[in-house]
Short mmCIF file of C-alpha atoms (C1' of nucleotides) in Angstrom, two decimals:
data_model
loop_
_atom_site.label_atom_id
_atom_site.label_comp_id
_atom_site.label_asym_id
_atom_site.label_seq_id
_atom_site.Cartn_x
_atom_site.Cartn_y
_atom_site.Cartn_z
CA UNK A 162 0.00 0.00 0.00
CA UNK A 163 1.40 3.37 -0.96
CA UNK A 164 2.05 6.09 1.52
CA UNK A 165 -0.84 8.22 0.47
CA UNK A 166 -3.20 5.27 0.56
CA UNK A 167 -2.13 4.60 4.14
CA UNK A 168 -2.73 8.21 5.05
CA UNK A 169 -6.13 8.13 3.35
CA UNK A 170 -7.06 5.06 5.37
CA UNK A 171 -5.87 6.66 8.59
CA UNK A 172 -7.95 9.76 8.00
CA UNK A 173 -11.13 7.96 7.02
CA UNK A 174 -10.73 5.52 9.89
CA UNK A 175 -10.47 8.39 12.36
CA UNK A 176 -13.61 9.91 10.86
CA UNK A 177 -15.49 6.63 11.29
CA UNK A 178 -14.12 6.12 14.82
CA UNK A 179 -15.50 9.48 15.82
CA UNK A 180 -18.83 8.78 14.15
CA UNK A 181 -18.61 11.43 11.51
CA UNK A 182 -20.59 10.77 8.38
CA UNK A 183 -18.69 9.74 5.31
CA UNK A 184 -19.79 12.07 2.55
CA UNK A 185 -18.35 12.23 -0.94
CA UNK A 186 -17.09 15.76 -0.27
CA UNK A 187 -15.38 14.63 2.90
CA UNK A 188 -13.74 11.74 1.10
CA UNK A 189 -12.54 14.00 -1.68
CA UNK A 190 -10.94 16.36 0.82
CA UNK A 191 -9.37 13.46 2.73
CA UNK A 192 -7.96 12.12 -0.51
CA UNK A 193 -6.28 15.37 -1.45
CA UNK A 194 -4.95 15.90 2.06
CA UNK A 195 -3.56 12.38 2.16
CA UNK A 196 -1.44 13.22 -0.87
CA UNK A 197 -0.83 16.85 0.05
CA UNK A 198 1.07 17.44 -3.15
CA UNK A 199 2.88 20.74 -2.73
CA UNK A 200 1.27 21.49 0.63
CA UNK A 201 -2.03 22.73 -0.81
CA UNK A 202 -3.98 25.76 0.34
CA UNK A 203 -7.71 25.75 0.96
CA UNK A 204 -8.09 27.39 -2.43
CA UNK A 205 -6.02 24.66 -4.09
CA UNK A 206 -8.13 21.95 -2.50
CA UNK A 207 -11.35 23.67 -3.44
CA UNK A 208 -10.24 24.16 -7.02
CA UNK A 209 -9.22 20.53 -7.43
CA UNK A 210 -12.45 19.17 -6.01
CA UNK A 211 -14.58 21.50 -8.10
CA UNK A 212 -13.57 19.50 -11.14
CA UNK A 213 -15.54 16.52 -9.83
CA UNK A 214 -18.02 18.40 -7.61
CA UNK A 215 -18.85 21.67 -9.32
CA UNK A 216 -21.12 22.76 -6.48
CA UNK A 217 -18.51 22.18 -3.77
CA UNK A 218 -18.52 25.11 -1.39
CA UNK A 219 -15.44 26.73 0.09
CA UNK A 220 -17.18 26.61 3.47
CA UNK A 221 -17.31 22.84 3.25
CA UNK A 222 -13.58 22.68 2.63
CA UNK A 223 -12.95 24.90 5.64
CA UNK A 224 -15.29 22.93 7.88
CA UNK A 225 -13.76 19.62 6.96
CA UNK A 226 -10.22 20.84 7.40
CA UNK A 227 -11.13 22.08 10.87
CA UNK A 228 -12.63 18.66 11.57
CA UNK A 229 -9.68 16.65 10.27
CA UNK A 230 -7.31 18.98 12.06
CA UNK A 231 -9.17 18.36 15.32
CA UNK A 232 -8.59 14.65 14.77
CA UNK A 233 -4.88 15.34 14.47
CA UNK A 234 -4.72 14.08 10.90
CA UNK A 235 -3.56 17.22 9.14
CA UNK A 236 -0.92 19.82 9.94
CA UNK A 237 -1.88 23.42 9.37
CA UNK A 238 0.95 25.62 8.16
CA UNK A 239 -0.46 29.04 8.92
CA UNK A 240 0.85 32.27 7.51
CA UNK A 241 0.01 35.75 8.72
CA UNK A 242 -0.90 36.86 5.22
CA UNK A 243 -3.77 34.41 5.36
CA UNK A 244 -2.53 31.87 2.90
CA UNK A 245 -2.55 28.81 5.06
CA UNK A 246 -1.26 25.55 3.67
CA UNK A 247 -1.91 21.98 4.73
CA UNK A 248 0.03 18.78 5.11
CA UNK A 249 -1.92 15.58 5.57
CA UNK A 250 1.06 13.41 4.71
CA UNK A 251 3.01 14.32 7.83
CA UNK A 252 0.42 15.61 10.31
CA UNK A 253 3.01 16.21 13.04
CA UNK A 254 5.31 19.22 13.50
CA UNK A 255 8.31 19.17 11.21
CA UNK A 256 10.54 21.81 9.62
CA UNK A 257 9.64 23.47 6.37
CA UNK A 258 11.73 25.29 3.81
CA UNK A 259 9.70 27.89 1.99
CA UNK A 260 10.58 29.79 -1.19
CA UNK A 261 9.56 33.39 -0.71
CA UNK A 262 9.18 33.87 -4.46
CA UNK A 263 7.17 30.92 -5.74
CA UNK A 264 5.81 29.84 -2.33
CA UNK A 265 7.08 26.30 -2.83
CA UNK A 266 7.32 24.35 0.43
CA UNK A 267 9.87 21.58 0.90
CA UNK A 268 10.29 19.19 3.84
CA UNK A 269 13.98 18.80 4.64
CA UNK A 270 15.36 15.82 6.53
CA UNK A 271 16.78 17.30 9.69
CA UNK A 272 18.01 15.85 12.91
CA UNK A 273 15.25 16.13 15.44
CA UNK A 274 14.68 19.20 17.52
CA UNK A 275 14.28 17.14 20.66
CA UNK A 276 17.48 18.44 22.23
CA UNK A 277 16.37 21.98 21.67
CA UNK A 278 12.95 21.24 23.08
CA UNK A 279 14.49 19.91 26.30
CA UNK A 280 16.74 22.93 26.49
CA UNK A 281 13.74 25.23 26.18
CA UNK A 282 11.75 23.30 28.77
CA UNK A 283 14.51 23.40 31.36
CA UNK A 284 15.19 27.07 30.77
CA UNK A 285 11.64 28.44 30.63
CA UNK A 286 9.85 25.77 32.69
CA UNK A 287 7.14 25.75 30.03
CA UNK A 288 5.53 22.44 29.19
CA UNK A 289 6.28 22.35 25.46
CA UNK A 290 3.56 20.67 23.43
CA UNK A 291 4.30 21.73 19.92
CA UNK A 292 6.68 23.66 17.76
CA UNK A 293 7.14 25.20 14.38
CA UNK A 294 10.34 25.67 12.45
CA UNK A 295 10.37 27.33 9.06
CA UNK A 296 13.25 28.45 6.91
CA UNK A 297 12.58 31.12 4.30
CA UNK A 298 14.69 31.56 1.22
CA UNK A 299 14.95 31.26 -2.53
CA UNK A 300 14.74 27.93 -4.29
CA UNK A 301 17.07 26.93 -7.12
CA UNK A 302 14.35 27.42 -9.75
CA UNK A 303 13.74 31.01 -8.69
CA UNK A 304 17.44 31.74 -8.32
CA UNK A 305 18.19 30.76 -11.90
CA UNK A 306 15.43 32.96 -13.28
CA UNK A 307 16.32 36.34 -14.72
CA UNK A 308 15.54 39.45 -12.70
CA UNK B 89 22.15 54.31 28.01
CA UNK B 90 19.57 51.63 28.59
CA UNK B 91 18.76 49.00 26.03
CA UNK B 92 15.43 50.44 25.09
CA UNK B 93 16.90 53.92 24.71
CA UNK B 94 19.46 52.48 22.29
CA UNK B 95 16.74 50.79 20.33
CA UNK B 96 14.69 53.98 20.27
CA UNK B 97 17.70 55.88 18.92
CA UNK B 98 18.35 53.22 16.29
CA UNK B 99 14.77 53.37 15.05
CA UNK B 100 14.52 57.15 14.92
CA UNK B 101 17.93 57.39 13.28
CA UNK B 102 16.83 54.98 10.55
CA UNK B 103 13.71 57.09 10.03
CA UNK B 104 15.79 60.24 9.64
CA UNK B 105 18.33 58.51 7.38
CA UNK B 106 15.55 57.52 5.03
CA UNK B 107 14.03 61.00 5.12
CA UNK B 108 10.82 60.06 6.79
CA UNK B 109 9.15 62.82 8.75
CA UNK B 110 9.33 62.65 12.49
CA UNK B 111 5.79 62.99 13.74
CA UNK B 112 4.64 62.67 17.34
CA UNK B 113 2.61 59.59 16.45
CA UNK B 114 5.62 57.99 14.81
CA UNK B 115 7.79 58.69 17.82
CA UNK B 116 5.20 57.24 20.16
CA UNK B 117 5.07 54.04 18.14
CA UNK B 118 8.86 53.85 17.96
CA UNK B 119 9.03 54.28 21.71
CA UNK B 120 6.65 51.42 22.42
CA UNK B 121 8.35 49.18 19.88
CA UNK B 122 11.76 49.93 21.34
CA UNK B 123 10.56 48.55 24.66
CA UNK B 124 8.32 45.86 23.20
CA UNK B 125 7.13 44.83 26.62
CA UNK B 126 5.39 41.50 26.23
CA UNK B 127 5.68 41.51 22.43
CA UNK B 128 2.74 43.85 21.84
CA UNK B 129 0.06 43.48 19.19
CA UNK B 130 -1.13 46.35 17.00
CA UNK B 131 -4.13 46.60 19.28
CA UNK B 132 -1.88 46.85 22.35
CA UNK B 133 0.19 49.60 20.77
CA UNK B 134 -2.88 51.51 19.68
CA UNK B 135 -4.47 51.27 23.11
CA UNK B 136 -1.34 52.52 24.86
CA UNK B 137 -0.87 55.49 22.55
CA UNK B 138 -4.53 56.45 22.77
CA UNK B 139 -3.90 57.52 26.35
CA UNK B 140 -1.71 60.38 25.09
CA UNK B 141 -3.17 60.76 21.60
CA UNK B 142 -6.90 60.10 21.82
CA UNK B 143 -7.38 60.61 18.10
CA UNK B 144 -4.66 58.14 17.12
CA UNK B 145 -5.93 55.96 14.32
CA UNK B 146 -5.35 52.22 14.01
CA UNK B 147 -4.41 52.81 10.38
CA UNK B 148 -1.53 54.99 11.49
CA UNK B 149 -0.21 52.25 13.74
CA UNK B 150 -0.39 49.78 10.88
CA UNK B 151 1.27 52.16 8.44
CA UNK B 152 4.12 52.94 10.79
CA UNK B 153 4.74 49.34 11.67
CA UNK B 154 4.95 48.51 7.97
CA UNK B 155 7.41 51.37 7.59
CA UNK B 156 9.60 50.43 10.54
CA UNK B 157 9.48 46.80 9.47
CA UNK B 158 10.71 47.81 6.02
CA UNK B 159 13.66 49.50 7.73
CA UNK B 160 14.45 46.21 9.47
CA UNK B 161 13.89 47.68 12.91
CA UNK B 162 11.04 45.52 14.12
CA UNK B 163 10.37 41.79 13.93
CA UNK B 164 6.85 40.75 13.06
CA UNK B 165 5.66 37.61 14.77
CA UNK B 166 2.71 36.66 12.62
CA UNK B 167 0.05 34.19 13.59
CA UNK B 168 -2.51 32.58 11.31
CA UNK B 169 -5.36 33.65 13.55
CA UNK B 170 -4.45 37.23 12.73
CA UNK B 171 -3.10 38.32 16.06
CA UNK B 172 0.32 39.49 15.02
CA UNK B 173 2.82 40.56 17.64
CA UNK B 174 5.89 42.74 17.37
CA UNK B 175 9.39 42.84 18.76
CA UNK B 176 11.39 46.02 18.33
CA UNK B 177 13.92 45.01 20.95
CA UNK B 178 15.35 42.16 18.93
CA UNK B 179 14.43 42.88 15.31
CA UNK B 180 16.21 39.78 13.99
CA UNK B 181 14.92 36.20 13.83
CA UNK B 182 15.10 34.41 17.15
CA UNK B 183 13.16 31.61 18.83
CA UNK B 184 10.00 32.24 20.78
CA UNK B 185 8.24 30.25 23.43
CA UNK B 186 4.53 30.92 23.41
CA UNK B 187 1.95 30.00 26.03
CA UNK B 188 -1.13 28.73 24.25
CA UNK B 189 -3.34 29.73 27.18
CA UNK B 190 -2.35 33.27 28.12
CA UNK B 191 -0.51 34.07 24.86
CA UNK B 192 2.59 35.12 26.76
CA UNK B 193 5.72 35.16 24.58
CA UNK B 194 9.15 34.49 26.06
CA UNK B 195 12.56 34.72 24.35
CA UNK B 196 14.72 31.78 25.40
CA UNK B 197 18.50 31.82 25.14
CA UNK B 198 19.29 29.07 22.72
CA UNK B 199 22.39 28.04 20.88
CA UNK B 200 22.19 29.41 17.39
CA UNK B 201 20.45 27.66 14.58
CA UNK B 202 23.37 28.31 12.24
CA UNK B 203 24.33 24.65 12.00
CA UNK B 204 20.79 23.76 11.09
CA UNK B 205 20.65 26.52 8.52
CA UNK B 206 23.78 25.20 6.80
CA UNK B 207 22.35 21.69 6.88
CA UNK B 208 19.17 22.92 5.21
CA UNK B 209 21.06 24.90 2.59
CA UNK B 210 23.26 21.98 1.59
CA UNK B 211 20.32 19.59 1.48
CA UNK B 212 17.78 21.70 -0.36
CA UNK B 213 20.09 24.07 -2.26
CA UNK B 214 17.83 26.93 -1.19
CA UNK B 215 19.45 30.24 -0.35
CA UNK B 216 18.16 30.65 3.20
CA UNK B 217 17.50 34.25 4.15
CA UNK B 218 15.38 33.98 7.22
CA UNK B 219 13.82 31.57 9.65
CA UNK B 220 11.26 31.24 12.36
CA UNK B 221 11.27 28.95 15.34
CA UNK B 222 8.42 28.88 17.82
CA UNK B 223 7.71 26.52 20.65
CA UNK B 224 4.14 26.28 21.91
CA UNK B 225 3.26 25.13 25.38
CA UNK B 226 1.91 26.04 28.78
CA UNK B 227 3.70 28.49 31.06
CA UNK B 228 4.15 27.89 34.77
CA UNK B 229 1.49 30.46 35.68
CA UNK B 230 -1.13 28.73 33.57
CA UNK B 231 -0.05 25.28 34.73
CA UNK B 232 -0.61 26.13 38.38
CA UNK B 233 -4.11 27.48 37.74
CA UNK B 234 -7.06 25.24 38.41
CA UNK B 235 -8.80 23.68 35.45
"C1'" DT C 295 5.95 75.87 0.19
"C1'" DT C 296 6.27 71.22 -0.64
"C1'" DT C 297 5.66 66.68 0.36
"C1'" DG C 298 4.53 63.18 3.11
"C1'" DC C 299 1.53 61.94 7.14
"C1'" DT C 300 -2.81 61.37 9.66
"C1'" DG C 301 -7.72 60.32 10.57
"C1'" DC C 302 -11.69 58.66 8.87
"C1'" DA C 303 -14.37 55.53 6.44
"C1'" DA C 304 -14.78 52.25 3.02
"C1'" DA C 305 -12.68 48.29 0.82
"C1'" DT C 306 -10.33 43.85 1.00
"C1'" DA C 307 -9.53 38.91 1.84
"C1'" DG C 308 -9.48 34.74 4.36
"C1'" DT C 309 -12.37 32.44 7.35
"C1'" DT C 310 -16.63 31.46 10.06
"C1'" DT C 311 -21.50 31.05 10.80
"C1'" DG C 312 -26.89 30.85 10.39
"C1'" DC C 313 -30.15 28.61 8.06
"C1'" DA C 314 -32.93 25.51 5.20
"C1'" DG C 315 -32.79 21.62 2.46
"C1'" DA C 316 -30.17 17.21 1.23
"C1'" DG C 317 -28.21 12.97 2.25
"C1'" DA C 318 -25.60 9.34 5.30
"C1'" DC C 319 -26.75 5.88 8.32
"C1'" DG D 270 -36.66 8.63 10.19
"C1'" DT D 271 -33.03 11.03 12.52
"C1'" DC D 272 -29.42 13.93 12.72
"C1'" DT D 273 -25.40 15.58 10.65
"C1'" DC D 274 -23.59 17.75 6.51
"C1'" DT D 275 -23.73 20.85 2.61
"C1'" DG D 276 -24.35 25.13 -0.13
"C1'" DC D 277 -25.43 29.67 -0.05
"C1'" DA D 278 -25.04 34.14 1.58
"C1'" DA D 279 -24.14 37.09 5.15
"C1'" DA D 280 -21.11 38.09 9.03
"C1'" DC D 281 -16.64 38.65 11.00
"C1'" DT D 282 -11.92 40.40 11.77
"C1'" DA D 283 -7.36 41.95 10.86
"C1'" DT D 284 -5.42 44.77 7.64
"C1'" DT D 285 -5.07 48.03 3.68
"C1'" DT D 286 -6.33 51.94 0.93
"C1'" DG D 287 -8.54 56.45 -1.05
"C1'" DC D 288 -9.08 60.87 0.07
"C1'" DA D 289 -9.01 65.47 2.04
"C1'" DG D 290 -6.93 68.20 5.31
"C1'" DC D 291 -2.75 68.91 8.24
"C1'" DA D 292 1.88 69.48 9.62
"C1'" DA D 293 7.11 68.47 9.35
"C1'" DA D 294 10.98 70.16 7.05
#
DNA sequence: TTTGCTGCAAATAGTTTGCAGAGAC
DNA sequence: GTCTCTGCAAACTATTTGCAGCAAA
C-alpha cells in the first residue's frame, strides 16, 4: 500500500471512529490531504475538487479541514498573510523550507529538535507541546530565473 | 544608556536617514516598539498610545509598523489567527516560546540555529535568508491554575 | 511651500456562521 | 426517520487603501 493510501485510510478511519458521516465531499478532501502534493492551500483543494463536484462550497472545505485537524490528521501551516497551507502526509510538526518567491514548500530531513525542546523546557519551565520551524529563502528554480 | 533607549535611537535614526518625517505619532510608536514589553500586538500599541493621543488611528499604527518593518527595525511575529505581535527590541529572527493559554511570549537563550541553517542549505540548495522557530506550550502560571 | 503623514471611512480577503434543504446511516 | 452535513449568503476580523486636510521640514 502506498504512503498516500495509508494516510487516506488513517484519516477515514479516524472519521469513522468518531462517528462522523462519510460524505463524498469529505472523502474527496481526505484524498487530497492524504497526498498533500505541494502542501495545498484551501483554495487549491477547493479548485481541485470543483472538477468533480462543481457545487462544492469553500465553506465545506474549511469545515472539513477544521474537523480533520481536530482529529490530528492534518498539519496546518499558517501564515500571517492568510494563505494557510496543509500537510496531511506528515500531520506532526516538522521543519519546512519555503521559497519566498514561488511559495514552494519543501520538507527537509533534519536531525530532530528534541534536544532543543528539552533545552527550552529546562530554561523556561514551560511544558512544550508543539513547535514550528520554518526556513525562508529562494529555491534553485527562482534563483536561476532572470531578474 | 539603557537598552530600550538604544533601540529607540536606532529606530529614529533609521527614520531620519531615510528622510521620513518625524511625527509625534511615529515617535510614540517607535518608543513602544523599542521597549516591546510583552511583544505587543497592534491593538496593544494603539491602546497605549490612545492615552496620550486620543485621536490616534489604528491605520496609522499599521502604516508605521509597515514602515519600521521595512527598515528592518522591528520583527513581526505573525500568527494565522491574525493576532500578530511585534518585537522592536530584537528585530532579527530568534526563537520564541509561546503560552497557548495566556498568549505570553518568552525569548529563550538558545544556541544558534546556524548549523541547522547550513544543513538545510546543503540539502535543499535553497538560499536561506530567514527563519522562524516557535515553541508552543503552557507556562508555569497557567499550569498552576485550576482547570 | 512642498511633500509626506494622519484620521476617517470604506474596501479587501481569508475564514466562520446561520439557516434551510439534502443525504448518510 | 433522525441527525449531521452541505451550499449559499451574510457576518466577522485583521489589515489596507482612497481621500481630504494637516503638519514636518
